[in-house]
Amino acid sequence: MASEDVKSGESAVTKIVTLAEEAKLASREGVVTAAAAPSYAFTTICKSLIAGGVAGGVSRTAVAPLERLKILLQVQNPHNIKYNGTVQGLKYIWRTEGFRGLFKGNGTNCARIVPNSAVKFFSYEQASKGILYMYRQQTGNEDAQLTPVLRLGAGACAGIIAMSATYPMDMVRGRITVQTEKSPYQYRGMFHALSTVLREEGPRALYKGWLPSVIGVIPYVGLNFAVYESLKDWLIKSKPFGLAQDSELSVTTRLACGAVAGTFGQTVAYPLDVIRRRMQMVGWNHAASVVAGDGRGKVLLEYTGMIDAFRKTVRYEGFGALYKGLVPNSVKVVPSIAIAFVTYEVVKDILGVEFRISD
């Protein structure tokens, strides 16, 4: 603090005024240095993380029933079909497990997605700033802006960082989600699942399916951010149909931008998501009966790696198996991504955080 660094009251006041002016100038230029305002920077980071966490929690809870149905469709035994479509699947869960069954695994999902979303949004902002700085240095144009390809790169970096940091929680969340009333309830919750997997399968088991997740997150998260930001910028600059007023978009328009972004990302990356879920089941003692639902027609779930999982899935179930659960996922992902983006921006506005990649 300034009062601790100087001895006289006069010099203290002078230093405080100087710091305030420096912070104001730096803020105007879009660069806040740690020397000028460390507390401001720390507060901004915290607010950005909070906004990202809230966005993730709200968006995933809103579509939790569809998320659970998607995973059940991805891993169910093809010889013992219990979930046959979106509407029938939701009705079956409601009839056999009740209202709580629709949200099974959502607590674990939120425990994962809140830090995941917080890290993802914050990482995207920081990666975008860093990439923009290097791009301007390389081109010598201080007014250069991020291109869609550069935004794709920033989104991919953010997705990999966030996914890797929270992957063990995603892995156990997948196993908890597929447990049904007739399945052996091996896991009582997230912490019990984590400890059980560590004890019975070892620490490496917590990262089963990590490779297809990394590969899939590049087009998924990368396209989400790239399409969303590029579409927003285009609407603000061209102002078609009067959608942009005073360089601002309405919540409805931003929801539409998020929906388009989500559709692009999930369509490209979906087969990798299916393979990831199936690989997460490998090594689980009761996986076969859980996937089968009632223990009949058990199949041995064994994959030596991502390529082997792709090969066996296509060989035994056909190419269409790579898109199992796509319909509920499509219904889910559009509002989920849209709600996440809008919630993030709204919470940032409430907290007083200003951020634009183009600044």
C-alpha atoms as one frame of an Amber mdcrd trajectory, in Angstrom:
protein
   0.000   0.000   0.000   1.106   3.588  -0.613   0.784   4.480   3.099   3.311
   1.762   3.915   5.784   2.763   1.224   6.218   6.458   2.155   6.902   8.154
   5.410   5.134  11.492   5.097   1.446  12.155   4.507   2.216  14.516   1.655
   4.221  11.962  -0.312   1.542   9.351   0.381  -1.150  11.536  -1.135   1.082
  12.277  -4.110   1.708   8.589  -4.765  -1.982   7.696  -4.456  -2.924  10.408
  -6.950  -0.178   9.213  -9.310  -1.345   5.587  -9.106  -4.928   6.644  -9.739
  -3.963   8.616 -12.830  -1.819   5.752 -14.143  -4.621   3.261 -13.599  -7.110
   5.549 -15.334  -4.797   6.032 -18.328  -3.989   2.329 -18.565  -7.663   1.434
 -18.393  -8.424   3.838 -21.235  -5.747   2.211 -23.391  -6.970  -1.308 -22.556
  -3.818  -2.219 -20.649  -3.801  -2.377 -16.874  -0.330  -3.034 -15.503   0.337
  -4.842 -12.269   2.498  -1.951 -11.053  -0.255   0.589 -11.669  -3.223  -1.259
 -10.226  -2.576  -4.780  -8.932  -5.778  -4.870  -6.916  -7.812  -3.815  -9.939
  -6.314  -6.603 -12.039  -6.913  -9.212  -9.311 -10.518  -8.072  -8.859 -11.126
  -8.215 -12.606  -9.755 -11.765 -12.777 -11.982 -12.888  -9.895 -15.066 -11.301
 -11.445 -14.321 -12.902 -14.792 -13.917 -16.326 -13.151 -17.174 -15.870 -11.212
 -19.032 -14.872 -14.375 -17.714 -17.940 -16.203 -18.611 -20.258 -13.317 -22.152
 -18.937 -13.040 -22.594 -19.217 -16.801 -21.538 -22.864 -16.763 -23.712 -23.844
 -13.806 -26.861 -22.149 -15.106 -26.535 -23.444 -18.658 -25.850 -27.085 -17.692
 -28.615 -27.263 -15.083 -31.116 -25.922 -17.621 -30.453 -28.860 -19.951 -29.478
 -31.572 -17.415 -32.197 -34.100 -18.447 -31.081 -33.964 -22.078 -27.442 -34.283
 -21.050 -28.130 -37.450 -19.087 -30.215 -38.971 -21.876 -27.454 -38.230 -24.385
 -24.880 -40.153 -22.330 -27.257 -43.092 -21.807 -27.841 -43.304 -25.552 -24.094
 -43.146 -26.226 -23.195 -46.133 -24.072 -26.293 -48.362 -23.955 -26.066 -51.968
 -25.106 -27.212 -52.170 -28.775 -28.661 -55.634 -28.053 -30.854 -54.373 -25.238
 -32.297 -51.015 -26.281 -34.104 -49.171 -23.498 -33.766 -45.592 -24.692 -35.104
 -45.197 -28.221 -35.290 -41.517 -29.064 -35.444 -38.250 -27.160 -39.099 -38.132
 -26.115 -39.348 -41.874 -25.349 -36.073 -41.767 -23.422 -37.137 -38.858 -21.222
 -40.503 -40.518 -20.550 -38.784 -43.784 -19.628 -36.457 -42.059 -17.156 -39.406
 -40.192 -15.619 -41.459 -43.419 -15.317 -38.689 -45.581 -13.874 -36.668 -43.096
 -11.808 -38.922 -40.096 -11.291 -38.049 -36.400 -11.398 -34.733 -36.894  -9.623
 -33.686 -39.366 -12.285 -33.755 -36.600 -14.883 -31.099 -34.701 -12.943 -28.950
 -37.645 -11.857 -25.309 -36.664 -12.086 -26.096 -32.952 -12.408 -24.548 -32.144
  -9.039 -21.293 -33.734 -10.145 -21.623 -32.061 -13.519 -22.024 -28.624 -11.919
 -19.107 -29.318  -9.577 -17.089 -29.939 -12.736 -18.561 -27.384 -15.095 -18.390
 -24.365 -12.755 -14.575 -24.408 -12.461 -14.322 -25.679 -16.049 -16.394 -22.827
 -17.414 -14.652 -20.270 -15.215 -11.216 -21.379 -16.418 -12.411 -21.681 -20.030
 -13.850 -18.187 -20.343 -10.932 -16.603 -18.479  -8.382 -18.568 -20.528 -10.094
 -17.491 -23.739  -9.883 -13.836 -22.796  -6.221 -14.076 -21.817  -5.309 -16.187
 -24.872  -7.132 -13.743 -27.130  -5.237 -10.802 -25.684  -1.914 -12.599 -26.030
  -2.598 -13.738 -29.597  -3.819 -10.264 -30.580  -0.670  -8.685 -29.131   1.602
 -11.066 -31.059  -0.467 -10.610 -34.231  -0.136  -6.837 -34.029   3.591  -7.117
 -33.402   4.015  -9.443 -36.365   1.967  -7.362 -38.788   3.129  -3.991 -37.469
  -0.492  -2.846 -37.442  -1.585  -1.612 -34.028  -5.203  -1.487 -35.182  -5.315
  -5.125 -36.356  -8.116  -7.275 -34.973  -8.452 -11.010 -34.391  -9.427 -13.034
 -37.444 -11.812 -16.017 -37.175  -8.817 -18.374 -37.424  -7.034 -16.628 -34.539
 -10.218 -16.745 -32.480 -10.428 -20.459 -33.260  -6.899 -20.872 -31.886  -7.696
 -18.920 -28.721 -10.855 -20.971 -28.163  -8.986 -24.223 -28.677  -6.331 -23.231
 -26.122  -9.025 -22.305 -23.616 -10.884 -25.569 -24.157  -7.810 -27.763 -23.719
  -6.726 -25.966 -20.531 -10.181 -26.095 -18.944 -10.917 -29.676 -19.980  -7.571
 -31.013 -18.758  -7.902 -29.247 -15.402 -11.287 -30.815 -14.639 -11.197 -34.076
 -16.612 -11.220 -36.493 -13.628 -14.551 -35.004 -12.517 -15.947 -35.410 -16.030
 -14.824 -39.031 -16.097 -16.609 -39.995 -12.868 -19.603 -37.858 -13.795 -20.068
 -40.023 -16.888 -20.099 -43.183 -14.801 -22.505 -41.781 -12.203 -24.839 -40.564
 -14.940 -25.331 -44.006 -16.548 -26.308 -45.687 -13.267 -29.986 -46.623 -13.222
 -32.420 -48.192 -10.780 -31.549 -51.713 -11.991 -27.811 -51.089 -12.115 -25.401
 -51.984  -9.318 -24.967 -48.689  -7.485 -21.227 -48.699  -7.158 -20.814 -44.951
  -6.723 -22.646 -42.892  -4.099 -21.348 -39.549  -5.274 -18.461 -37.711  -6.878
 -15.944 -38.078  -4.051 -16.820 -41.750  -3.517 -16.424 -42.339  -7.258 -13.053
 -40.580  -7.376 -11.707 -42.552  -4.431 -13.071 -45.858  -5.785 -11.522 -45.359
  -9.223  -8.185 -44.390  -7.665  -8.204 -47.441  -5.402  -9.406 -50.034  -7.932
  -8.037 -48.764 -11.245  -5.218 -46.371 -10.399  -4.699 -42.641 -11.101  -4.342
 -43.117 -14.870  -7.936 -44.328 -15.009  -9.145 -40.813 -14.170  -7.900 -39.700
 -17.589  -9.419 -42.475 -19.705 -10.745 -40.927 -22.893  -8.595 -37.811 -22.447
  -7.033 -37.990 -25.927 -10.295 -37.951 -27.928 -11.452 -35.215 -25.563  -8.417
 -33.072 -26.411  -8.884 -33.692 -30.131 -12.606 -33.021 -29.913 -12.326 -29.904
 -27.787 -10.291 -28.094 -30.468 -13.103 -27.907 -33.050 -15.863 -27.837 -30.408
 -14.746 -25.019 -28.128 -12.667 -23.385 -30.834 -15.602 -23.138 -33.234 -17.942
 -22.059 -30.429 -15.843 -19.012 -29.579 -14.758 -18.257 -33.154 -18.277 -18.384
 -34.613 -19.846 -16.533 -31.665 -17.339 -13.654 -31.587 -17.141 -13.350 -35.388
 -20.919 -13.371 -35.758 -21.269 -10.729 -33.050 -18.658  -8.478 -34.670 -20.307
  -8.849 -38.072 -23.727  -7.930 -36.697 -22.344  -4.901 -34.848 -20.420  -3.614
 -37.882 -22.956  -4.320 -40.639 -26.091  -3.813 -38.485 -28.413  -5.957 -40.643
 -32.145  -5.659 -39.945 -31.346  -3.113 -37.239 -30.187  -5.863 -34.853 -27.358
  -3.735 -33.407 -27.980  -0.427 -31.699 -25.134   1.744 -30.395 -22.658  -1.127
 -30.915 -24.703  -3.378 -28.624 -26.706  -6.525 -29.314 -29.877  -7.515 -27.502
 -29.995 -10.610 -25.316 -32.176 -12.355 -27.916 -29.670 -11.667 -30.693 -26.769
 -12.879 -28.556 -28.742 -16.038 -27.748 -29.143 -16.633 -31.482 -25.398 -16.128
 -32.017 -24.656 -18.630 -29.265 -27.113 -21.119 -30.752 -25.436 -20.955 -34.170
 -22.002 -21.333 -32.563 -23.124 -24.355 -30.553 -24.593 -26.070 -33.608 -21.344
 -25.748 -35.563 -19.128 -26.995 -32.748 -21.118 -29.990 -31.578 -21.776 -31.373
 -35.067 -18.076 -31.529 -35.909 -16.870 -32.945 -32.591 -19.709 -35.333 -31.660
 -18.149 -38.702 -32.725 -15.167 -37.981 -30.479 -17.554 -37.366 -27.574 -19.157
 -40.782 -28.108 -15.758 -42.507 -28.119 -14.680 -40.604 -25.012 -17.747 -41.794
 -23.065 -17.218 -45.400 -24.106 -13.556 -45.324 -23.135 -14.520 -43.941 -19.715
 -16.514 -47.121 -19.056 -13.483 -49.392 -19.614 -12.152 -50.944 -16.394 -15.355
 -50.401 -14.422 -16.277 -53.716 -12.784 -19.996 -53.382 -13.435 -19.828 -51.398
 -16.657 -21.323 -54.152 -18.801 -24.433 -54.545 -16.667 -24.810 -50.781 -16.286
 -24.689 -50.282 -20.010 -27.041 -53.219 -20.552 -29.349 -51.845 -17.890 -30.588
 -55.088 -16.376 -27.617 -57.398 -16.729 -28.854 -59.253 -19.807 -26.850 -59.439
 -22.995 -23.682 -58.257 -21.307 -20.852 -57.228 -23.566 -17.203 -56.886 -22.638
 -16.132 -53.257 -22.917 -12.474 -53.350 -23.851 -10.640 -50.784 -25.948  -6.881
 -50.542 -26.279  -7.064 -46.908 -27.322  -8.964 -44.268 -29.244  -8.418 -45.815
 -32.698  -9.450 -49.250 -31.409 -12.605 -47.759 -29.908 -13.495 -46.131 -33.220
 -12.804 -49.342 -35.112 -14.833 -51.629 -32.846 -17.754 -49.211 -32.582 -18.081
 -48.893 -36.363 -17.436 -52.608 -36.939 -20.030 -53.952 -34.505 -22.638 -51.192
 -34.547 -22.154 -49.315 -37.781 -21.104 -45.770 -38.576 -24.347 -44.402 -37.154
 -23.247 -45.463 -33.660 -20.798 -42.546 -33.665 -23.813 -40.236 -33.608 -25.884
 -41.980 -30.941 -27.553 -39.357 -28.786 -27.021 -36.606 -31.362 -30.668 -35.524
 -31.349 -30.977 -34.835 -27.598 -27.486 -33.360 -27.704 -28.526 -31.010 -30.527
 -31.627 -30.009 -28.619 -29.472 -29.507 -25.535 -26.336 -27.886 -26.894 -27.989
 -24.980 -28.694 -29.743 -23.509 -25.631 -26.854 -24.573 -23.395 -24.173 -22.706
 -25.353 -26.464 -19.748 -25.939 -27.396 -19.479 -22.243 -23.745 -19.840 -21.230
 -22.523 -17.010 -23.453 -25.344 -14.637 -22.535 -25.188 -15.448 -18.803 -21.441
 -14.819 -18.864 -21.834 -11.410 -20.457 -24.792 -10.429 -18.269 -22.979 -11.420
 -15.045 -19.885  -9.512 -16.203 -22.067  -6.445 -16.801 -23.570  -6.798 -13.315
 -20.114  -7.158 -11.761 -18.793  -4.229 -13.776 -16.247  -6.147 -15.866 -15.564
  -4.650 -19.269 -13.936  -6.779 -21.927 -13.783  -6.738 -25.692 -11.230  -8.643
 -27.737 -11.047  -5.790 -30.215  -9.917  -3.217 -27.652
